[in-house]
Coordinates of C-alpha atoms in Angstrom, one line a residue:
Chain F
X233 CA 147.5 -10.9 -72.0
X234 CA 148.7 -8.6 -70.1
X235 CA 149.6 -4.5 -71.5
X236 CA 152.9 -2.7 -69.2
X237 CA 154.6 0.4 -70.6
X238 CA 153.4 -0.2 -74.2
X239 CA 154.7 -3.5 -74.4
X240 CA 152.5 -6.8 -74.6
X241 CA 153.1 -9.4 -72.2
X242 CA 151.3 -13.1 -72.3
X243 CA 150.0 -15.4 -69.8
X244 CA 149.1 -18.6 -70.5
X245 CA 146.6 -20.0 -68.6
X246 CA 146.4 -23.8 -67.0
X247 CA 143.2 -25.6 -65.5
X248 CA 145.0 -28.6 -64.1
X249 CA 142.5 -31.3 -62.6
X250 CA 144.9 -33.9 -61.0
X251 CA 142.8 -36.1 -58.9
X252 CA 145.1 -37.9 -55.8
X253 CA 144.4 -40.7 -53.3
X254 CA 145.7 -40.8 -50.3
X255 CA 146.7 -43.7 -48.1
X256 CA 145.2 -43.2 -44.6
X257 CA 147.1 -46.0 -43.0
X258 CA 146.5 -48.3 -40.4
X259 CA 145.5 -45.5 -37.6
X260 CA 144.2 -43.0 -39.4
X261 CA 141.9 -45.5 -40.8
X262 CA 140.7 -47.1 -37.1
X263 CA 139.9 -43.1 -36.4
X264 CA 138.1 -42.4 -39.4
X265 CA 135.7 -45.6 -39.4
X266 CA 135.3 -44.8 -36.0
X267 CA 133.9 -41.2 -36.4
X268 CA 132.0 -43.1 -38.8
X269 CA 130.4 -46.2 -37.6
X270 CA 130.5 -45.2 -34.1
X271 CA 130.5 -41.2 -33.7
X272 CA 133.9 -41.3 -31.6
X273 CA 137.2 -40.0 -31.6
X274 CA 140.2 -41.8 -30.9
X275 CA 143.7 -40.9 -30.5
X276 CA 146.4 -42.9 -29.8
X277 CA 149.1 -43.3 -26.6
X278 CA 152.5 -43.5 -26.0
X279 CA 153.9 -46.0 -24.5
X280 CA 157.1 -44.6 -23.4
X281 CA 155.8 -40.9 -22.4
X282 CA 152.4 -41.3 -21.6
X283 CA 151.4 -38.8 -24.0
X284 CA 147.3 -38.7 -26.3
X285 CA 147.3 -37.6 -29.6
X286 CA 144.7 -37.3 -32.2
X287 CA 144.4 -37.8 -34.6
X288 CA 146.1 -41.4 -34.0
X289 CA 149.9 -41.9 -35.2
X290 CA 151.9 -44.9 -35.2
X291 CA 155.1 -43.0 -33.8
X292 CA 155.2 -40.4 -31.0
X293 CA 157.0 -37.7 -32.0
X294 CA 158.8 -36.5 -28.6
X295 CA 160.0 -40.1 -27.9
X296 CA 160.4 -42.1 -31.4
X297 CA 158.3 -44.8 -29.7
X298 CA 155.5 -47.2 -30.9
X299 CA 152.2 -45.5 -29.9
X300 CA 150.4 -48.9 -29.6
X301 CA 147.3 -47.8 -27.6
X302 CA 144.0 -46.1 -28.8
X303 CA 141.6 -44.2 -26.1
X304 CA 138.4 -42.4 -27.1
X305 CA 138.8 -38.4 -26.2
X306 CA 136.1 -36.0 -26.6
X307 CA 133.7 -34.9 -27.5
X308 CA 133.7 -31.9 -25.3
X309 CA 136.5 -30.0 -25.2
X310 CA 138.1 -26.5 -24.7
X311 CA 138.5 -23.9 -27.4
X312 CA 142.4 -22.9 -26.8
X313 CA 142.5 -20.3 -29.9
X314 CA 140.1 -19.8 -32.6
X315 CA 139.8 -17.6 -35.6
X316 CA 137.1 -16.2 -37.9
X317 CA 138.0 -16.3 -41.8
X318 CA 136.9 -13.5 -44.0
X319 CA 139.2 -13.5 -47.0
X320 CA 138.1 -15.6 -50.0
X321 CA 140.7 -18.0 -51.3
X322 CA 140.4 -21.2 -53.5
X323 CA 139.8 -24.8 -51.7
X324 CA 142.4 -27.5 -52.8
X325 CA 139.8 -29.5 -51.8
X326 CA 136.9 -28.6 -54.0
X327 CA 138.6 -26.7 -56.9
X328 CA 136.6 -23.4 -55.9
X329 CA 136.4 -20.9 -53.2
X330 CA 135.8 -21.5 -49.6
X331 CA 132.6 -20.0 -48.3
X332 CA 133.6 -17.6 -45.9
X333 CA 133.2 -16.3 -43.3
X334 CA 133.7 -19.8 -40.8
X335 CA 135.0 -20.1 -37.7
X336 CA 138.2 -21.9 -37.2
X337 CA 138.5 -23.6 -33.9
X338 CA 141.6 -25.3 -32.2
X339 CA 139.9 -27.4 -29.5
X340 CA 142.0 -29.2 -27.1
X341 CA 139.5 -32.3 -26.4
X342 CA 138.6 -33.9 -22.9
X343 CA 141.2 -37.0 -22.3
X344 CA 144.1 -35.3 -25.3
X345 CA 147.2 -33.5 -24.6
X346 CA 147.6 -32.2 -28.3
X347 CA 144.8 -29.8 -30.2
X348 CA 142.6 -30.5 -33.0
X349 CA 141.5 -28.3 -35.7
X350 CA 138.1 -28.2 -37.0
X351 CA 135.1 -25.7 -37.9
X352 CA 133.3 -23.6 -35.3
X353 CA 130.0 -22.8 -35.4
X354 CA 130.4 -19.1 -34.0
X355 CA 131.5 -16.2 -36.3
X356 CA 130.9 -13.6 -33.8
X357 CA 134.0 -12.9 -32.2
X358 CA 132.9 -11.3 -29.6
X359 CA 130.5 -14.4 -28.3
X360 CA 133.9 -16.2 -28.6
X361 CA 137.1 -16.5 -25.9
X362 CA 139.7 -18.7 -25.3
X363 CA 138.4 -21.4 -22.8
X364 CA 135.6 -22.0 -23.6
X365 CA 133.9 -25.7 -23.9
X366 CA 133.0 -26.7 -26.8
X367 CA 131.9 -30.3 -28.2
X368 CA 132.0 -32.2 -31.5
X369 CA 128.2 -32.4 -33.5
X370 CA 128.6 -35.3 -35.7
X371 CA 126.3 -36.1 -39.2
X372 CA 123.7 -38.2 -38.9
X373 CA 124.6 -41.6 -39.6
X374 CA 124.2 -42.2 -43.1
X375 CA 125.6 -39.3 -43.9
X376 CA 129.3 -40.0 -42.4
X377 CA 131.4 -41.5 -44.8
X378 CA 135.1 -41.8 -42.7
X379 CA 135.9 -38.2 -42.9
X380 CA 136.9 -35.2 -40.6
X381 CA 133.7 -34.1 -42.3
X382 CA 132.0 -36.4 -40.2
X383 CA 132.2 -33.9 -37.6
X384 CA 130.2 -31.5 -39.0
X385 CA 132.0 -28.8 -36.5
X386 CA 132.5 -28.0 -33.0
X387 CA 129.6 -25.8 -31.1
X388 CA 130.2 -23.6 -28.3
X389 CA 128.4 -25.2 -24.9
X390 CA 130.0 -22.2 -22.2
X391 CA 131.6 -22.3 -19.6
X392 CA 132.3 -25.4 -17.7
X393 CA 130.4 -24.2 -14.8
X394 CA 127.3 -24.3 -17.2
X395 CA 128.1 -27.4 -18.8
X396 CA 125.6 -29.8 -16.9
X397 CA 122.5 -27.3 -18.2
X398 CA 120.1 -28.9 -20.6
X399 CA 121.4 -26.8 -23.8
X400 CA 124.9 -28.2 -22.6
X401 CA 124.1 -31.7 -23.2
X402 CA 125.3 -34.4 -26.0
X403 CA 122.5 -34.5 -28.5
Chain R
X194 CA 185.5 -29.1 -37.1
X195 CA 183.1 -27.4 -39.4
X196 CA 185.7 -25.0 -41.4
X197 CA 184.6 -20.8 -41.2
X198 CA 182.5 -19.3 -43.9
X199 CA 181.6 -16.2 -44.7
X200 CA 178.4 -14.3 -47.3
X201 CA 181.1 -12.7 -50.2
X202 CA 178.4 -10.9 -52.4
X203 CA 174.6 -10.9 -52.5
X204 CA 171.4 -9.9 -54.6
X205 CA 168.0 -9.3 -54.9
X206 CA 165.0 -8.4 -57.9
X207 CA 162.8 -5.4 -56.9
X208 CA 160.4 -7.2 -55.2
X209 CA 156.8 -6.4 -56.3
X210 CA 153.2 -8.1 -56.7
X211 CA 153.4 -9.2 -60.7
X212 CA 156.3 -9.0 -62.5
X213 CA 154.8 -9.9 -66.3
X214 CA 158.0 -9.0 -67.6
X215 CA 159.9 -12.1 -67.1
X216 CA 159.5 -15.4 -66.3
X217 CA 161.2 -17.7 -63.5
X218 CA 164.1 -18.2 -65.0
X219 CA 164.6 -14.6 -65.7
X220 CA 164.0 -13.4 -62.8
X221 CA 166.1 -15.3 -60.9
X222 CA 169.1 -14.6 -63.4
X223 CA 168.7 -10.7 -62.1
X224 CA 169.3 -11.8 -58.8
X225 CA 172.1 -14.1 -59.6
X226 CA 173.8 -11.2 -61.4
X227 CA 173.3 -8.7 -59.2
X228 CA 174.9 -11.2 -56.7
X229 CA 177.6 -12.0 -59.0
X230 CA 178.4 -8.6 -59.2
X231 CA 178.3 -7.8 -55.8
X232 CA 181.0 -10.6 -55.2
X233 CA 183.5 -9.3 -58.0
X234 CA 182.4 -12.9 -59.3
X235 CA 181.6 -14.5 -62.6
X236 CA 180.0 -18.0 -63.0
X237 CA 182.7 -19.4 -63.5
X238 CA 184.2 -19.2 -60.1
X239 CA 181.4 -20.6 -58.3
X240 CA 181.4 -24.6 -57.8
X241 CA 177.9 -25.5 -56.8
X242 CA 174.3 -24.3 -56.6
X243 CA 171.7 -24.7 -54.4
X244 CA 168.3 -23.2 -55.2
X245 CA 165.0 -23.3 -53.3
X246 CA 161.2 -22.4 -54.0
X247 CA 157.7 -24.3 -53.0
X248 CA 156.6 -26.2 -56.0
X249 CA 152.9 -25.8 -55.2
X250 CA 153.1 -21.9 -55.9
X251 CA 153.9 -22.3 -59.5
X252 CA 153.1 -26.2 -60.5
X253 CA 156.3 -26.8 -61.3
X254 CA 157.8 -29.8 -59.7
X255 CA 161.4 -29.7 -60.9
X256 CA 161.7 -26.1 -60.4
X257 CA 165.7 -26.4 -60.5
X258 CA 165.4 -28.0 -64.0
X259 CA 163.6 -25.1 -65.2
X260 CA 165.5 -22.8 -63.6
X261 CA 169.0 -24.0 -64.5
X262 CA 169.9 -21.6 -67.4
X263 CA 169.1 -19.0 -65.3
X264 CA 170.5 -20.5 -62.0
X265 CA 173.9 -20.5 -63.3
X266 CA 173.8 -24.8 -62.3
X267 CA 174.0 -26.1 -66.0
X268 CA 177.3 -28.3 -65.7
X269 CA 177.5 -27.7 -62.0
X270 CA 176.6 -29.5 -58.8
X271 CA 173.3 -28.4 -58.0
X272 CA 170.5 -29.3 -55.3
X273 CA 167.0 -27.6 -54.6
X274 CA 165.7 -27.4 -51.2
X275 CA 162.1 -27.3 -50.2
X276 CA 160.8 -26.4 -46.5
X277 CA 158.0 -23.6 -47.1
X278 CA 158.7 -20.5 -45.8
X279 CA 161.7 -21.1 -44.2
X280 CA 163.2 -22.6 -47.9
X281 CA 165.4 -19.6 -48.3
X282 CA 167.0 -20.0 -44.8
X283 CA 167.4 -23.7 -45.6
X284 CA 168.8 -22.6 -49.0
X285 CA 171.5 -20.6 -46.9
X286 CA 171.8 -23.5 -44.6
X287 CA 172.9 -25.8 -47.6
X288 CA 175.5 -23.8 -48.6
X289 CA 176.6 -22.8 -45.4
X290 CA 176.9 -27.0 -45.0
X291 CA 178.6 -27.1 -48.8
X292 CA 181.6 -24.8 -47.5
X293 CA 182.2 -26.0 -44.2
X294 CA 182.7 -29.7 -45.2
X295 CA 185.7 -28.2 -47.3
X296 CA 184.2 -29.3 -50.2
X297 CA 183.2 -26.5 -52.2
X298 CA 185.2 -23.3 -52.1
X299 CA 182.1 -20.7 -53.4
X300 CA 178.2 -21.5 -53.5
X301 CA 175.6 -19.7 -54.8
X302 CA 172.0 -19.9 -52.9
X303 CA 169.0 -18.9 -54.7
X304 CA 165.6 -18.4 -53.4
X305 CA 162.7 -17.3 -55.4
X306 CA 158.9 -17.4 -56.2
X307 CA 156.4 -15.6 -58.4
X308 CA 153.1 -15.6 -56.4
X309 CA 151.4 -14.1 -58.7
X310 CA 151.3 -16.8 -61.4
X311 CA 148.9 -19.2 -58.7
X312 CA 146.6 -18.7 -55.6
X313 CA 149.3 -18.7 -52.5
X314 CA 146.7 -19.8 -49.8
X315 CA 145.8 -22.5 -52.1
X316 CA 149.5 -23.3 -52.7
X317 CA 150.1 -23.3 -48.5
X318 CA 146.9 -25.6 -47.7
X319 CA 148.5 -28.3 -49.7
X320 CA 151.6 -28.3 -47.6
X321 CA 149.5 -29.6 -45.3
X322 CA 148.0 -33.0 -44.0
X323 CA 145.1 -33.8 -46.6
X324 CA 142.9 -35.9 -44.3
X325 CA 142.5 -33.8 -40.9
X326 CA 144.2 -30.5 -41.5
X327 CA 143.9 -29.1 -45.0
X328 CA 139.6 -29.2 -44.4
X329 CA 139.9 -25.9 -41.8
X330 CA 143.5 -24.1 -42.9
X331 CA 142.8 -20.8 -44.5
X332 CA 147.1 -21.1 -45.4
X333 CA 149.3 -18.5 -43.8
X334 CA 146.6 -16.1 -42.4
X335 CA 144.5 -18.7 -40.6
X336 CA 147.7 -20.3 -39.0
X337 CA 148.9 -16.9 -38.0
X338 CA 145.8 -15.6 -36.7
X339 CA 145.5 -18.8 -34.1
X340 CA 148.5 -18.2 -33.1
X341 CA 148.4 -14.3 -33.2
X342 CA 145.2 -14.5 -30.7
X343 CA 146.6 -17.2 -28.7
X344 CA 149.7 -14.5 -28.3
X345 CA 147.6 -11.1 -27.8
X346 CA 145.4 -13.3 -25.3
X347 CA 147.9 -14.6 -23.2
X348 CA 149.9 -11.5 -22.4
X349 CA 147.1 -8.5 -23.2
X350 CA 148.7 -7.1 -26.1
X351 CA 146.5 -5.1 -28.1
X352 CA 145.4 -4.2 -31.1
X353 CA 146.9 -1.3 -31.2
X354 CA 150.6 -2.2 -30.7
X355 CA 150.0 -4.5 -33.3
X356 CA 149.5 -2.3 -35.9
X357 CA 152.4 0.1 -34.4
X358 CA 154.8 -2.5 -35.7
X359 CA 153.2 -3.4 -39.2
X360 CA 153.3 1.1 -39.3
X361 CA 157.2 0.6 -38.5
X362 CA 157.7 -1.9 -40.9
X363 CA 156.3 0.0 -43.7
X364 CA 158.3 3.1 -43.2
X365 CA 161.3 1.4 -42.8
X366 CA 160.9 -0.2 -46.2
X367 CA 160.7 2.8 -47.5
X368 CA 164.3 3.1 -47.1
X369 CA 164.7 -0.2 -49.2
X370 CA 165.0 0.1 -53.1
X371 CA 164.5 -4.1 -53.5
X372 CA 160.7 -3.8 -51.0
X373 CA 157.4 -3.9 -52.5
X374 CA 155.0 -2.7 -50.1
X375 CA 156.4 0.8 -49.2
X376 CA 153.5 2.3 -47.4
X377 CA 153.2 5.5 -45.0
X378 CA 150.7 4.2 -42.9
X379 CA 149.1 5.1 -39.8
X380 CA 147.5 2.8 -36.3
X381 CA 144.2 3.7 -37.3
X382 CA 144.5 3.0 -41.1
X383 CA 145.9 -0.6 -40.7
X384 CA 143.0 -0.8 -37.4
X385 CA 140.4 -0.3 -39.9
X386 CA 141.5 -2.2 -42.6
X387 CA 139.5 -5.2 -43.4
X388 CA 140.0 -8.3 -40.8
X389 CA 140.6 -10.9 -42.7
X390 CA 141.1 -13.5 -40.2
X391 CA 140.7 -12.3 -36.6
X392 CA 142.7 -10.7 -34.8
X393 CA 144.9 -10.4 -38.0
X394 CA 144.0 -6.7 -40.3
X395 CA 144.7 -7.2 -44.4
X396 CA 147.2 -4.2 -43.1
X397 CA 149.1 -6.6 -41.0
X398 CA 149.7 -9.7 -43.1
X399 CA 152.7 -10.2 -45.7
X400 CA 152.1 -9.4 -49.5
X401 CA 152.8 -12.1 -52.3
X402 CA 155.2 -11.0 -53.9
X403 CA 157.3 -11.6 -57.4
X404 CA 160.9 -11.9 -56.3
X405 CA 164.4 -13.5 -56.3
X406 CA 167.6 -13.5 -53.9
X407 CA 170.8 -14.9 -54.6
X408 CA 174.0 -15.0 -52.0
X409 CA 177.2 -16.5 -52.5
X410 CA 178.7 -18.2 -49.6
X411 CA 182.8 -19.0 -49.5
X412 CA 185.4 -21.1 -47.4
X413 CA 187.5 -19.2 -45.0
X414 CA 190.4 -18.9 -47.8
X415 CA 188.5 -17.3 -49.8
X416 CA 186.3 -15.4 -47.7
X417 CA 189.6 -13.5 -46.4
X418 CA 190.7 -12.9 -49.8
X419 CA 187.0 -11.1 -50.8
X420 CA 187.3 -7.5 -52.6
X421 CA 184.6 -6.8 -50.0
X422 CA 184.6 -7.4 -46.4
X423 CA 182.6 -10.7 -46.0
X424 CA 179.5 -11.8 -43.3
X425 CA 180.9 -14.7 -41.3
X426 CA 178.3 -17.2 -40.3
X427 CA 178.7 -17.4 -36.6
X428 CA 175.8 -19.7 -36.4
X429 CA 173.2 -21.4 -38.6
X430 CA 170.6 -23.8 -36.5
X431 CA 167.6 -25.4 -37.3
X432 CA 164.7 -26.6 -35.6
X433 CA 161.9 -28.6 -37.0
X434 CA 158.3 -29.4 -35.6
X435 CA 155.6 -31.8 -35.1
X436 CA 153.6 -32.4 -38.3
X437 CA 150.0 -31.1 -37.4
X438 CA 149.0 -27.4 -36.2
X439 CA 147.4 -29.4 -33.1
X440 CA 150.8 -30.8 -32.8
X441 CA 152.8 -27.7 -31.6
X442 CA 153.8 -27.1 -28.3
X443 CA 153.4 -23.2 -27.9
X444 CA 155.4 -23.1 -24.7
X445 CA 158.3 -24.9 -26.2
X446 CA 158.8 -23.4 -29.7
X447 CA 161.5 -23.9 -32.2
X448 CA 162.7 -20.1 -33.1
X449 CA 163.7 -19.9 -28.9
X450 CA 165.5 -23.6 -28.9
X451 CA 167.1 -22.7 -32.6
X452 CA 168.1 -19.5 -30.7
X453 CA 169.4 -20.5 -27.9
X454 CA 171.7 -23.0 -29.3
X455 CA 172.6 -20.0 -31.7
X456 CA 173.5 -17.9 -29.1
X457 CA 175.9 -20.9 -27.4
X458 CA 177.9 -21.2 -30.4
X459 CA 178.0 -17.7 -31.3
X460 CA 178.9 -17.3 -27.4
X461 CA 176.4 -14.8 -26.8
X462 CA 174.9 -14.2 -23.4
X463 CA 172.5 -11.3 -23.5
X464 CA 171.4 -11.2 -27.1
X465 CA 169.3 -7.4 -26.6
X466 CA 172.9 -5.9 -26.0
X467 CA 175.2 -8.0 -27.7
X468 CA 173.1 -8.3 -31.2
X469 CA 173.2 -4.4 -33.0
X470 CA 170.2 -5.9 -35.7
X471 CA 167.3 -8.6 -36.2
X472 CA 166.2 -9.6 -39.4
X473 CA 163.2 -11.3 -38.2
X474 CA 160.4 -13.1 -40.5
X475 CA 157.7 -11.8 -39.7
X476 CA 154.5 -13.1 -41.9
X477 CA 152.3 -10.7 -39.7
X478 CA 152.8 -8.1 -37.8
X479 CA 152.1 -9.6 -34.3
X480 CA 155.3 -11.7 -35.1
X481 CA 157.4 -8.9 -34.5
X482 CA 156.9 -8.6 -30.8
X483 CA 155.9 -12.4 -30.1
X484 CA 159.1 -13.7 -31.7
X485 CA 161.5 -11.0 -30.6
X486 CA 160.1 -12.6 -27.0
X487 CA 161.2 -16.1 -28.7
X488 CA 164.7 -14.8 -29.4
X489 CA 165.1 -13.6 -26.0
X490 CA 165.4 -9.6 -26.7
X491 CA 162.6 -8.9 -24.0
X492 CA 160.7 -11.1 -21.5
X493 CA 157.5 -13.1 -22.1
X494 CA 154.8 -10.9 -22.9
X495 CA 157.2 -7.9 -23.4
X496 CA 156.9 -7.0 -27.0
X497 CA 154.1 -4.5 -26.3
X498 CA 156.3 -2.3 -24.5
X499 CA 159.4 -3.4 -26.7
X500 CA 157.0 -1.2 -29.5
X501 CA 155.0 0.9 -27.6
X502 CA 159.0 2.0 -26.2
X503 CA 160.4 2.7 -29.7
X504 CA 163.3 -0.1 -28.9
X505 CA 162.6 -2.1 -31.8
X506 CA 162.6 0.8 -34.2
X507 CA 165.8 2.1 -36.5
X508 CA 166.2 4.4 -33.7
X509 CA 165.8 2.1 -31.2
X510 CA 168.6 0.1 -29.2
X511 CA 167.8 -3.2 -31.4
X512 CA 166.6 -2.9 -34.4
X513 CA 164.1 -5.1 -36.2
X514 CA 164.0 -5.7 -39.7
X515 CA 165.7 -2.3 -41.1
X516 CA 164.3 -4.2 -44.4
X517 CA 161.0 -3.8 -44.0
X518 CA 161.0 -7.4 -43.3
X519 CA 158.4 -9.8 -44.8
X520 CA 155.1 -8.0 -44.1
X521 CA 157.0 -5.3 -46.4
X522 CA 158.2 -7.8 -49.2
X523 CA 157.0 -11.8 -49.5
X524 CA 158.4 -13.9 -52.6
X525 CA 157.7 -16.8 -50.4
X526 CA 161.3 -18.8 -51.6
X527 CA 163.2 -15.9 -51.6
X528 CA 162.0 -14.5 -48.4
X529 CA 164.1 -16.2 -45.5
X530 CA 167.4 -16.2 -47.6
X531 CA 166.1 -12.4 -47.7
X532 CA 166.9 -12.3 -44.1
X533 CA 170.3 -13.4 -44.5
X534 CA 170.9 -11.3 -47.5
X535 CA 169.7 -7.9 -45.5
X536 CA 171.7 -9.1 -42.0
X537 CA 174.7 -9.7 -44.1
X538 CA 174.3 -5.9 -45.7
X539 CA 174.2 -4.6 -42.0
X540 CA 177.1 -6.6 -41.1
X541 CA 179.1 -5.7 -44.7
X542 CA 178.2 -1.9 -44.1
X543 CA 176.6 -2.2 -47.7
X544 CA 172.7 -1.3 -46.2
X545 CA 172.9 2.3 -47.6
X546 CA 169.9 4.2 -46.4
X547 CA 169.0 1.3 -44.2
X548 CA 172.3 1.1 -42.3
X549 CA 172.6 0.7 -38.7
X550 CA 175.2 2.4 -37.6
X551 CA 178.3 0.4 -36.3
X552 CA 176.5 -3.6 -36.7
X553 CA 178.9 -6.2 -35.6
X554 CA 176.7 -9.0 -34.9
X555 CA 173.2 -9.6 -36.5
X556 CA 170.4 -12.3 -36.6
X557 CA 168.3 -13.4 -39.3
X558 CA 165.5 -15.8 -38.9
X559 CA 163.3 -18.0 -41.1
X560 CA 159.3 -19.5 -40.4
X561 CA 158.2 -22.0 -41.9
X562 CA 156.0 -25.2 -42.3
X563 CA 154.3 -26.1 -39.0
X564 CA 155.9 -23.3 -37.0
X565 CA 159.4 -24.4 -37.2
X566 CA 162.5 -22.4 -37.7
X567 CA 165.8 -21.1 -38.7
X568 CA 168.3 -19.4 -37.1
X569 CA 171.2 -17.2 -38.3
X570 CA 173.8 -15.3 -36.4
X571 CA 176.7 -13.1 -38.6
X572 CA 179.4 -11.3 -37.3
X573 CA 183.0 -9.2 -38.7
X574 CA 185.1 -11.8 -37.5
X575 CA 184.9 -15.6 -38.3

């Protein structure tokens, strides 16, 4: 209920839980039992152009061809824009808020020509610039379940100059 | 041959953050009057409908079914049109198509949402891929921001220009009775408003807004016949994208192709002096000099100076968004039809106390979905 200019308005109010299921598909669900069982991320080539995607597609989108090839790419990669997100908002994925802050990378991994999206483990912004490395951390084993959350996010490793240092390397 | 068409009449709601007073289909029947009105029109003369929202802001799947008494479509042909934030400039598009096939003589298009009855970021994730995207998108703002620091990296623009251009937009919606955020602002308050998603201030992103826009396109015929002198659409071109975020190729993006195929069959060769206005959508305020890059008014990486210059201003020799443009005023459905609406006003000489002064030709743009976009170019003649 709501009270403007003397006059008494109503809201009605809806919980809705709609669970959905959706169909991952032939490619998407290679990539996802691979970050499971396996810890590595594939994309998928074009035939025609040439072109790596992730995650894998059966259709390139520049050429309307078959993309009938899967390569592994990553895990390092290099952070081409990031964000840090403060504001609170509900997550269609869990029904509540959330948590925030996180960082929000866009990580162009080794062996890819397109970007991929995923969690960053730095909030600071000012630890954080475009170019970067980066590199996947996966779950432990049996906790991956064929899900982006697999990855658990991407970590800052430096500069590539510094990328053969112990602190640099694949855990 | 495409036939000429021209905007006759348009509308809007006073665009603000909760309007408890109505519902959807009362709101939108305020536009549609207004619109109606405007045009010299009842419902009766109008032969078709098309009408435009995203589902996922209110729940409501067959929005157009719920909105037909107020839509004006009840015995009418009638289609809704869904593309996220560019919907309202698709909307247009529609009816733009409708009149040029010859088939329909008059068509009302109708964009609106009420963003305050859901959670909008909410709403915008699910527009999304639900297996690798929607885990990371923080909607609107976190898109924006990528794409705002990717931007600002690239070409050093700073902070501070930035927030120059969300200050402009405020005060020039001031000067608009149908804008919601009318704010006298300065650079330092919107620099130390919170960030909410860096390098994006809560001063420099869009409001949700409550709010409907209705315009009523017509055949050539009947265009020249108008009580009012009409908007001819010199061009309307769309360009869609690659489904994921990771997808879109920066370099390459679809507001310059949509424009430069605009500007061919609008014949325009040097848009900064042959356009007199831009109604630009601009979700955040670092869209206003990025995109006006996109549309070819300055170089890359000129938009800084474009602001820091005044050009962009109502003073300036090309100005942007007279409206207050969307960081002013977002009812996400209505927004990019908004655009139209408010470049069609220049061009009718119906702006009032936002008038440019002598507009002949004028742009409107729409964003939407993963960065993909709508061009519009009106002119006096056909």
């Amino acid at each position: 209920m709501r009270r403007e200019e003397g006059k008494e308005y109503l809201y009605i109010t809806l919980h809705t839980e709609l669970p959905y299921q959706y169909s991952a598909g032939r490619y998407m669900s290679r990539f996802l039992t691979t970050l499971r069982d396996e810890a590595k991320i594939l994309a998928s080539r074009c035939t025609q152009c040439g072109t790596v995607l992730v995650p894998p597609r059966v259709v390139c989108g520049n050429c309307f061809a078959e993309m009938k090839d899967f390569v592994e790419v990553g895990p390092r990669g290099t952070l081409k824009t990031f964000s840090v997100i403060n504001f609170p908002f509900i997550d269609p994925f869990t029904g509540v808020q959330r948590p925030v802050p996180y960082g929000y990378a866009i990580v162009q991994l080794d062996g890819c020509d397109n970007w991929l999206p995923h969690f960053l483990d730095e909030i600071d912004v000012q630890k954080l610039r475009i170019g970067l490395r980066v590199e996947a951390v996966f779950k432990p084993r049996e906790e991956r379940e064929g899900a982006m959350t697999d990855i658990l996010h991407f970590r800052v490793i430096g500069d590539r100059s510094r990328e053969s240092s112990p602190e640099g390397e694949v855990s | 041959m495409p036939k000429s068409v021209a905007i006759i009449g348009s509308g809007q709601t006073n665009h603000t953050s909760r309007r408890a007073d109505v519902n959807i289909p009362e709101l939108i029947k305020e536009a549609v009057d207004r619109a109606l009105a405007d045009a010299d029109l009842t419902i009766d003369d109008i032969d078709a409908v098309v009408i435009g929202n995203m589902e996922h802001f209110e729940g409501i799947n067959l929005s157009d079914m719920w909105a037909s008494e107020g839509s004006g479509a009840v015995m009418k042909p009638a289609m809704k049109i869904a593309t996220g934030g560019t919907t309202g400039a698709s909307v247009a598009a529609c009816a733009y198509y409708h009149c040029a096939s010859g088939l329909f003589d008059r068509v009302l298009a109708i964009g609106w949402e009420k963003l305050s009855e859901s959670d909008t970021t909410t709403g915008i994730i699910t527009a999304f891929d639900p297996i690798v995207e929607r885990l990371t998108l923080a909607g609107a703002v976190g898109g924006l921001a990528i794409e705002a620091n990717l931007y600002m990296t690239s070409y050093g623009i700073t902070q501070e220009q930035v927030a120059k251009a969300a200050v402009m937009a405020r005060k020039n919606a001031q000067r608009n009775p149908h804008a919601h955020l009318k704010l006298d602002l300065t650079v330092e308050q919107v620099l130390h408003s919170p960030m909410i998603a860096y390098p994006i201030h809560y001063l420099d992103m869009c409001p949700t807004s409550d709010g409907a826009c209705a315009v009523i396109f017509a055949s050539e015929d009947v265009a020249r016949k108008s009580a009012h002198p009409p908007a001819w659409v010199k061009a309307a071109v769309c360009r869609h994208n690659h489904p994921y975020i990771g997808d879109v190729d920066w370099r390459k993006n679809t507001l310059e192709s949509a424009a430069i195929e605009a500007y061919r069959l609008a014949g325009i060769t040097n848009p900064r002096r042959e356009l007199d206005v831009i109604e630009l959508y601009d979700p955040a305020s670092f869209a206003l000099l990025s995109w006006i890059e996109s549309l070819h008014i300055c170089g890359p990486g000129e938009g800084g100076k474009m602001i820091d210059a005044g050009a962009i201003t109502m003073e300036g020799d090309i100005p942007v968004n007279p409206s207050g443009g969307v960081i002013s005023t977002n009812p996400i459905g209505a927004t990019a039809l908004i655009r139209v609406a408010e470049a069609a006003l220049q061009i009718q000489g119906k702006a009032d106390a936002r008038q440019v002064e002598g507009v002949r030709t004028a742009l409107a743009t729409g964003f939407g979905g993963s960065y993909w976009s709508e061009v519009f170019i009106l002119g006096r003649t056909p």
